[in-house]
Every structure is written in structure tokens, then in C-alpha cells.
Amino acid sequence: MTRPILYLFLILILSSCGSNLREKERLIRYNEVLLTFTPNQVSHFPHDMTQYENWGFYAYYPKSTVYNNKAGLIFTAQVDSASCQKLKRDLEYQNFTMLSMNNDSLIVIGDTINNYSSIRSGYPIPSFIDVKDQFGISDIRLKNRGQIFIIEAVASEFLDEKNLVTGLKLPENWRHGYSRGIVTDEVDYKIIYWLVLW
């Protein structure tokens, strides 16, 4: 009787150790990815992971996606309602540009179908659908919910010339650049931090 219990105990310990090791490796990888961008570009990303039980990130580099040669980082986490509401209040207090997901002035970087060339004063955000297989976060855009906070959007060339995005139907003033920001979804209590360079 005691032997099966001992085996069960050992299995639990070993699976716990494996889980902790995977979590440490993921945290190390996340920190390595943060270092590939300038400190200013990723200053809004979370650095203290102890507050998140369920989180993931997706980094993409030139030529790593089938869409185009953009680069960037997306971090998503499931949070409780109080944390989501607090983050939204903090972002509102800082007076960042706030938009809804169905705003007509959004320019989706990575969208190879829509033509944004006629938009004169739009706001670039990444195509979250790029990473739907990683987190299933594209539902936020498809259901038109969530608030987008644009922390910074700068038009200029931030990638090497060979990696600059071509072929997208972007406005002339947003042909190249970078944007960063945060999305809060108060329905499913998800938060998304993003950086995209194109």
C-alpha cells in the first residue's frame, strides 16, 4: 500500500520539477527577447512575472512570418478583473491615445488584404491574427472588443534596409516605423502588450 503512494509522490515531485524548469526556461527566453530591442521600445512590457499565472509571448523577427519582414514582440496574460480594470485606469490616467478595436483609423501592420493607403492620420497596430495559434488572441479583434492604448507610434526606418516591409498597402506616412502599446479586454480579462517594427 505504501509503495504505490510513494510512486505517486515521486511522480508528483518529478512533474513539478519539470514544470518549474520549463517555466524558468520560458522566463529566460522572454528576458533574452526583451534584450534584442532597445530599452525604450520594450519599457512598457512587464518584467515581474510573479503576478501572472497564465502568460505567453511571441517574438517575431524579419523573415520569420509568412506575412512580411516585420519584427516585434507580443506578450499576453490572463488576469483577474481587478487587475485588468486597474491597468486600464492607469493607462487612461496617463492620457495615451485610446481606441476601440473597430476604429476606422487603425492600420493593421501585416494585413496583406486590406488597403490602408487612403488613411491620413491612422494608428498602426500589429496584426494579432499572426499569433492566433500561439495564444488564440485573435478573437479579441474579431469580436471587436478591448481597448487599445497607443503608447508610442513613430514613423521612420528602424529595421535594416533588407528587412524593411514592402508590398503592404500602407499610407505613405506609415510606410515604415514602429508602434507599441497595450490592449485590455475586460470581457475575458486578457491583457496584451505589443511592439511592432516594419
PDB file of C-alpha atoms in Angstrom:
ATOM      1  CA  MET A   1       0.000   0.000   0.000  1.00  0.00           C
ATOM      2  CA  THR A   2       2.776   2.413   0.831  1.00  0.00           C
ATOM      3  CA  ARG A   3       4.743   1.637  -2.337  1.00  0.00           C
ATOM      4  CA  PRO A   4       2.041   2.964  -4.768  1.00  0.00           C
ATOM      5  CA  ILE A   5       1.719   6.087  -2.640  1.00  0.00           C
ATOM      6  CA  LEU A   6       5.496   6.551  -2.735  1.00  0.00           C
ATOM      7  CA  TYR A   7       5.488   6.170  -6.541  1.00  0.00           C
ATOM      8  CA  LEU A   8       2.674   8.688  -6.839  1.00  0.00           C
ATOM      9  CA  PHE A   9       4.567  11.102  -4.589  1.00  0.00           C
ATOM     10  CA  LEU A  10       7.724  10.734  -6.705  1.00  0.00           C
ATOM     11  CA  ILE A  11       5.773  11.291  -9.926  1.00  0.00           C
ATOM     12  CA  LEU A  12       4.252  14.465  -8.483  1.00  0.00           C
ATOM     13  CA  ILE A  13       7.664  15.759  -7.409  1.00  0.00           C
ATOM     14  CA  LEU A  14       9.265  14.975 -10.779  1.00  0.00           C
ATOM     15  CA  SER A  15       6.433  16.541 -12.768  1.00  0.00           C
ATOM     16  CA  SER A  16       6.600  19.607 -10.529  1.00  0.00           C
ATOM     17  CA  CYS A  17      10.358  19.903 -11.130  1.00  0.00           C
ATOM     18  CA  GLY A  18       9.831  19.583 -14.891  1.00  0.00           C
ATOM     19  CA  SER A  19       7.144  22.243 -14.798  1.00  0.00           C
ATOM     20  CA  ASN A  20       9.360  24.631 -12.819  1.00  0.00           C
ATOM     21  CA  LEU A  21      12.251  24.022 -15.218  1.00  0.00           C
ATOM     22  CA  ARG A  22      10.076  24.789 -18.247  1.00  0.00           C
ATOM     23  CA  GLU A  23       8.815  27.953 -16.550  1.00  0.00           C
ATOM     24  CA  LYS A  24      12.389  29.079 -15.802  1.00  0.00           C
ATOM     25  CA  GLU A  25      13.440  28.387 -19.396  1.00  0.00           C
ATOM     26  CA  ARG A  26      10.467  30.374 -20.698  1.00  0.00           C
ATOM     27  CA  LEU A  27      11.318  33.271 -18.389  1.00  0.00           C
ATOM     28  CA  ILE A  28      14.968  33.211 -19.522  1.00  0.00           C
ATOM     29  CA  ARG A  29      13.865  33.194 -23.167  1.00  0.00           C
ATOM     30  CA  TYR A  30      11.470  36.097 -22.565  1.00  0.00           C
ATOM     31  CA  ASN A  31      14.246  38.153 -20.953  1.00  0.00           C
ATOM     32  CA  GLU A  32      16.591  37.332 -23.851  1.00  0.00           C
ATOM     33  CA  VAL A  33      13.958  38.534 -26.325  1.00  0.00           C
ATOM     34  CA  LEU A  34      13.493  41.799 -24.401  1.00  0.00           C
ATOM     35  CA  LEU A  35      17.219  42.457 -24.798  1.00  0.00           C
ATOM     36  CA  THR A  36      17.008  42.222 -28.606  1.00  0.00           C
ATOM     37  CA  PHE A  37      15.053  45.501 -28.699  1.00  0.00           C
ATOM     38  CA  THR A  38      16.030  48.923 -27.401  1.00  0.00           C
ATOM     39  CA  PRO A  39      15.109  49.610 -23.759  1.00  0.00           C
ATOM     40  CA  ASN A  40      12.704  52.352 -24.808  1.00  0.00           C
ATOM     41  CA  GLN A  41      10.825  50.069 -27.197  1.00  0.00           C
ATOM     42  CA  VAL A  42      10.121  47.449 -24.524  1.00  0.00           C
ATOM     43  CA  SER A  43       9.920  49.637 -21.405  1.00  0.00           C
ATOM     44  CA  HIS A  44       6.158  49.111 -21.144  1.00  0.00           C
ATOM     45  CA  PHE A  45       6.416  45.296 -21.141  1.00  0.00           C
ATOM     46  CA  PRO A  46       6.064  43.535 -17.772  1.00  0.00           C
ATOM     47  CA  HIS A  47       9.279  42.470 -16.075  1.00  0.00           C
ATOM     48  CA  ASP A  48       7.832  40.977 -12.880  1.00  0.00           C
ATOM     49  CA  MET A  49       6.249  37.669 -13.871  1.00  0.00           C
ATOM     50  CA  THR A  50       5.198  36.728 -10.329  1.00  0.00           C
ATOM     51  CA  GLN A  51       1.872  38.491 -10.817  1.00  0.00           C
ATOM     52  CA  TYR A  52       0.884  36.266 -13.770  1.00  0.00           C
ATOM     53  CA  GLU A  53      -0.146  32.640 -13.567  1.00  0.00           C
ATOM     54  CA  ASN A  54      -1.032  32.268 -17.227  1.00  0.00           C
ATOM     55  CA  TRP A  55       1.121  34.194 -19.686  1.00  0.00           C
ATOM     56  CA  GLY A  56       2.832  33.744 -23.006  1.00  0.00           C
ATOM     57  CA  PHE A  57       4.853  35.715 -25.515  1.00  0.00           C
ATOM     58  CA  TYR A  58       5.566  35.634 -29.199  1.00  0.00           C
ATOM     59  CA  ALA A  59       8.617  37.278 -30.751  1.00  0.00           C
ATOM     60  CA  TYR A  60       8.939  37.677 -34.462  1.00  0.00           C
ATOM     61  CA  TYR A  61      11.929  38.753 -36.441  1.00  0.00           C
ATOM     62  CA  PRO A  62      12.443  39.711 -40.065  1.00  0.00           C
ATOM     63  CA  LYS A  63      11.526  36.860 -42.426  1.00  0.00           C
ATOM     64  CA  SER A  64      10.077  34.765 -39.595  1.00  0.00           C
ATOM     65  CA  THR A  65       6.438  35.094 -40.647  1.00  0.00           C
ATOM     66  CA  VAL A  66       4.688  34.338 -43.892  1.00  0.00           C
ATOM     67  CA  TYR A  67       3.202  37.822 -43.986  1.00  0.00           C
ATOM     68  CA  ASN A  68       6.144  40.196 -44.277  1.00  0.00           C
ATOM     69  CA  ASN A  69       9.503  41.135 -42.797  1.00  0.00           C
ATOM     70  CA  LYS A  70       8.318  42.894 -39.663  1.00  0.00           C
ATOM     71  CA  ALA A  71       9.790  42.441 -36.212  1.00  0.00           C
ATOM     72  CA  GLY A  72       8.265  42.710 -32.792  1.00  0.00           C
ATOM     73  CA  LEU A  73       7.037  41.169 -29.591  1.00  0.00           C
ATOM     74  CA  ILE A  74       3.603  40.334 -28.232  1.00  0.00           C
ATOM     75  CA  PHE A  75       3.027  39.389 -24.601  1.00  0.00           C
ATOM     76  CA  THR A  76      -0.368  38.218 -23.394  1.00  0.00           C
ATOM     77  CA  ALA A  77      -1.627  37.283 -19.953  1.00  0.00           C
ATOM     78  CA  GLN A  78      -4.833  36.218 -18.304  1.00  0.00           C
ATOM     79  CA  VAL A  79      -5.534  38.391 -15.276  1.00  0.00           C
ATOM     80  CA  ASP A  80      -8.330  38.853 -12.779  1.00  0.00           C
ATOM     81  CA  SER A  81     -10.963  41.539 -13.298  1.00  0.00           C
ATOM     82  CA  ALA A  82      -9.488  43.893 -10.685  1.00  0.00           C
ATOM     83  CA  SER A  83      -6.024  43.795 -12.302  1.00  0.00           C
ATOM     84  CA  CYS A  84      -7.471  44.375 -15.759  1.00  0.00           C
ATOM     85  CA  GLN A  85      -9.555  47.342 -14.593  1.00  0.00           C
ATOM     86  CA  LYS A  86      -6.628  48.825 -12.644  1.00  0.00           C
ATOM     87  CA  LEU A  87      -4.348  48.618 -15.685  1.00  0.00           C
ATOM     88  CA  LYS A  88      -6.998  50.282 -17.845  1.00  0.00           C
ATOM     89  CA  ARG A  89      -7.466  53.110 -15.296  1.00  0.00           C
ATOM     90  CA  ASP A  90      -3.691  53.631 -15.077  1.00  0.00           C
ATOM     91  CA  LEU A  91      -3.416  53.834 -18.874  1.00  0.00           C
ATOM     92  CA  GLU A  92      -6.350  56.254 -19.086  1.00  0.00           C
ATOM     93  CA  TYR A  93      -4.726  58.416 -16.401  1.00  0.00           C
ATOM     94  CA  GLN A  94      -1.540  58.649 -18.481  1.00  0.00           C
ATOM     95  CA  ASN A  95      -3.571  60.057 -21.399  1.00  0.00           C
ATOM     96  CA  PHE A  96      -2.379  57.566 -24.000  1.00  0.00           C
ATOM     97  CA  THR A  97      -4.412  57.509 -27.200  1.00  0.00           C
ATOM     98  CA  MET A  98      -7.283  55.107 -26.550  1.00  0.00           C
ATOM     99  CA  LEU A  99      -9.148  53.401 -29.381  1.00  0.00           C
ATOM    100  CA  SER A 100     -11.644  50.596 -29.738  1.00  0.00           C
ATOM    101  CA  MET A 101     -10.789  47.560 -31.853  1.00  0.00           C
ATOM    102  CA  ASN A 102     -13.285  48.526 -34.541  1.00  0.00           C
ATOM    103  CA  ASN A 103     -11.916  52.052 -35.014  1.00  0.00           C
ATOM    104  CA  ASP A 104     -11.694  53.008 -38.701  1.00  0.00           C
ATOM    105  CA  SER A 105      -8.347  54.732 -38.233  1.00  0.00           C
ATOM    106  CA  LEU A 106      -6.456  51.555 -37.270  1.00  0.00           C
ATOM    107  CA  ILE A 107      -3.730  50.465 -39.681  1.00  0.00           C
ATOM    108  CA  VAL A 108      -3.043  46.771 -39.160  1.00  0.00           C
ATOM    109  CA  ILE A 109       0.615  46.069 -39.899  1.00  0.00           C
ATOM    110  CA  GLY A 110       0.833  42.655 -41.500  1.00  0.00           C
ATOM    111  CA  ASP A 111      -2.603  42.776 -43.112  1.00  0.00           C
ATOM    112  CA  THR A 112      -1.962  41.798 -46.719  1.00  0.00           C
ATOM    113  CA  ILE A 113      -5.604  42.075 -47.785  1.00  0.00           C
ATOM    114  CA  ASN A 114      -6.928  45.495 -46.783  1.00  0.00           C
ATOM    115  CA  ASN A 115      -5.818  48.730 -48.400  1.00  0.00           C
ATOM    116  CA  TYR A 116      -4.905  51.407 -45.841  1.00  0.00           C
ATOM    117  CA  SER A 117      -3.224  53.798 -48.286  1.00  0.00           C
ATOM    118  CA  SER A 118      -6.052  56.347 -48.121  1.00  0.00           C
ATOM    119  CA  ILE A 119      -5.890  56.711 -44.323  1.00  0.00           C
ATOM    120  CA  ARG A 120      -4.228  60.026 -43.483  1.00  0.00           C
ATOM    121  CA  SER A 121      -3.997  60.006 -39.692  1.00  0.00           C
ATOM    122  CA  GLY A 122      -4.231  56.360 -38.658  1.00  0.00           C
ATOM    123  CA  TYR A 123      -2.729  54.416 -35.796  1.00  0.00           C
ATOM    124  CA  PRO A 124      -0.570  51.367 -36.587  1.00  0.00           C
ATOM    125  CA  ILE A 125      -1.052  48.193 -34.556  1.00  0.00           C
ATOM    126  CA  PRO A 126       0.225  44.666 -35.210  1.00  0.00           C
ATOM    127  CA  SER A 127      -1.889  42.026 -36.854  1.00  0.00           C
ATOM    128  CA  PHE A 128      -2.766  39.993 -33.773  1.00  0.00           C
ATOM    129  CA  ILE A 129      -4.083  37.307 -36.073  1.00  0.00           C
ATOM    130  CA  ASP A 130      -0.418  36.483 -36.800  1.00  0.00           C
ATOM    131  CA  VAL A 131      -0.133  34.881 -33.399  1.00  0.00           C
ATOM    132  CA  LYS A 132      -3.545  33.276 -33.002  1.00  0.00           C
ATOM    133  CA  ASP A 133      -2.027  29.801 -32.976  1.00  0.00           C
ATOM    134  CA  GLN A 134       0.188  30.785 -30.053  1.00  0.00           C
ATOM    135  CA  PHE A 135      -2.464  32.288 -27.772  1.00  0.00           C
ATOM    136  CA  GLY A 136      -5.841  32.392 -29.521  1.00  0.00           C
ATOM    137  CA  ILE A 137      -5.847  36.159 -29.048  1.00  0.00           C
ATOM    138  CA  SER A 138      -7.178  36.997 -32.490  1.00  0.00           C
ATOM    139  CA  ASP A 139     -10.691  36.585 -31.075  1.00  0.00           C
ATOM    140  CA  ILE A 140     -10.253  39.994 -29.412  1.00  0.00           C
ATOM    141  CA  ARG A 141     -10.000  41.696 -32.791  1.00  0.00           C
ATOM    142  CA  LEU A 142     -12.642  39.543 -34.466  1.00  0.00           C
ATOM    143  CA  LYS A 143     -15.169  40.221 -31.725  1.00  0.00           C
ATOM    144  CA  ASN A 144     -14.332  43.953 -31.790  1.00  0.00           C
ATOM    145  CA  ARG A 145     -13.824  44.252 -28.081  1.00  0.00           C
ATOM    146  CA  GLY A 146     -10.996  45.515 -25.983  1.00  0.00           C
ATOM    147  CA  GLN A 147      -9.436  48.926 -25.645  1.00  0.00           C
ATOM    148  CA  ILE A 148      -6.227  49.749 -27.481  1.00  0.00           C
ATOM    149  CA  PHE A 149      -3.802  52.146 -25.817  1.00  0.00           C
ATOM    150  CA  ILE A 150      -1.175  53.536 -28.183  1.00  0.00           C
ATOM    151  CA  ILE A 151       1.847  54.358 -26.044  1.00  0.00           C
ATOM    152  CA  GLU A 152       4.017  55.449 -28.944  1.00  0.00           C
ATOM    153  CA  ALA A 153       3.946  55.363 -32.733  1.00  0.00           C
ATOM    154  CA  VAL A 154       6.911  56.684 -34.686  1.00  0.00           C
ATOM    155  CA  ALA A 155       7.322  56.776 -38.461  1.00  0.00           C
ATOM    156  CA  SER A 156      10.883  56.065 -39.610  1.00  0.00           C
ATOM    157  CA  GLU A 157      13.103  53.178 -40.676  1.00  0.00           C
ATOM    158  CA  PHE A 158      14.068  51.096 -37.653  1.00  0.00           C
ATOM    159  CA  LEU A 159      14.976  47.848 -39.435  1.00  0.00           C
ATOM    160  CA  ASP A 160      17.884  47.135 -41.758  1.00  0.00           C
ATOM    161  CA  GLU A 161      17.077  48.097 -45.327  1.00  0.00           C
ATOM    162  CA  LYS A 162      16.960  44.459 -46.472  1.00  0.00           C
ATOM    163  CA  ASN A 163      14.339  43.741 -43.788  1.00  0.00           C
ATOM    164  CA  LEU A 164      12.021  46.671 -44.400  1.00  0.00           C
ATOM    165  CA  VAL A 165       8.464  45.702 -45.171  1.00  0.00           C
ATOM    166  CA  THR A 166       7.421  46.032 -48.797  1.00  0.00           C
ATOM    167  CA  GLY A 167       4.229  45.275 -50.646  1.00  0.00           C
ATOM    168  CA  LEU A 168       1.756  46.302 -47.935  1.00  0.00           C
ATOM    169  CA  LYS A 169      -0.848  48.908 -48.851  1.00  0.00           C
ATOM    170  CA  LEU A 170       0.123  51.348 -46.111  1.00  0.00           C
ATOM    171  CA  PRO A 171      -0.253  55.140 -46.027  1.00  0.00           C
ATOM    172  CA  GLU A 172       2.819  56.997 -47.234  1.00  0.00           C
ATOM    173  CA  ASN A 173       3.421  58.497 -43.779  1.00  0.00           C
ATOM    174  CA  TRP A 174       3.370  54.998 -42.200  1.00  0.00           C
ATOM    175  CA  ARG A 175       5.406  53.202 -44.865  1.00  0.00           C
ATOM    176  CA  HIS A 176       7.891  52.252 -42.118  1.00  0.00           C
ATOM    177  CA  GLY A 177       8.033  52.784 -38.385  1.00  0.00           C
ATOM    178  CA  TYR A 178       7.252  51.236 -35.044  1.00  0.00           C
ATOM    179  CA  SER A 179       4.404  51.282 -32.579  1.00  0.00           C
ATOM    180  CA  ARG A 180       3.951  49.957 -29.099  1.00  0.00           C
ATOM    181  CA  GLY A 181       1.040  49.747 -26.749  1.00  0.00           C
ATOM    182  CA  ILE A 182      -1.328  47.687 -24.638  1.00  0.00           C
ATOM    183  CA  VAL A 183      -4.735  46.120 -25.215  1.00  0.00           C
ATOM    184  CA  THR A 184      -7.118  45.459 -22.332  1.00  0.00           C
ATOM    185  CA  ASP A 185     -10.023  43.053 -22.726  1.00  0.00           C
ATOM    186  CA  GLU A 186     -12.458  43.460 -19.852  1.00  0.00           C
ATOM    187  CA  VAL A 187     -14.689  40.626 -21.056  1.00  0.00           C
ATOM    188  CA  ASP A 188     -12.164  37.765 -20.902  1.00  0.00           C
ATOM    189  CA  TYR A 189      -9.708  39.695 -18.675  1.00  0.00           C
ATOM    190  CA  LYS A 190      -6.787  39.424 -21.053  1.00  0.00           C
ATOM    191  CA  ILE A 191      -4.056  41.978 -21.482  1.00  0.00           C
ATOM    192  CA  ILE A 192      -1.744  42.236 -24.465  1.00  0.00           C
ATOM    193  CA  TYR A 193       1.477  44.230 -24.653  1.00  0.00           C
ATOM    194  CA  TRP A 194       2.864  44.753 -28.132  1.00  0.00           C
ATOM    195  CA  LEU A 195       5.750  46.169 -30.103  1.00  0.00           C
ATOM    196  CA  VAL A 196       5.849  46.060 -33.894  1.00  0.00           C
ATOM    197  CA  LEU A 197       8.536  47.393 -36.254  1.00  0.00           C
ATOM    198  CA  TRP A 198       8.074  47.341 -40.007  1.00  0.00           C
TER     199      TRP A 198
END
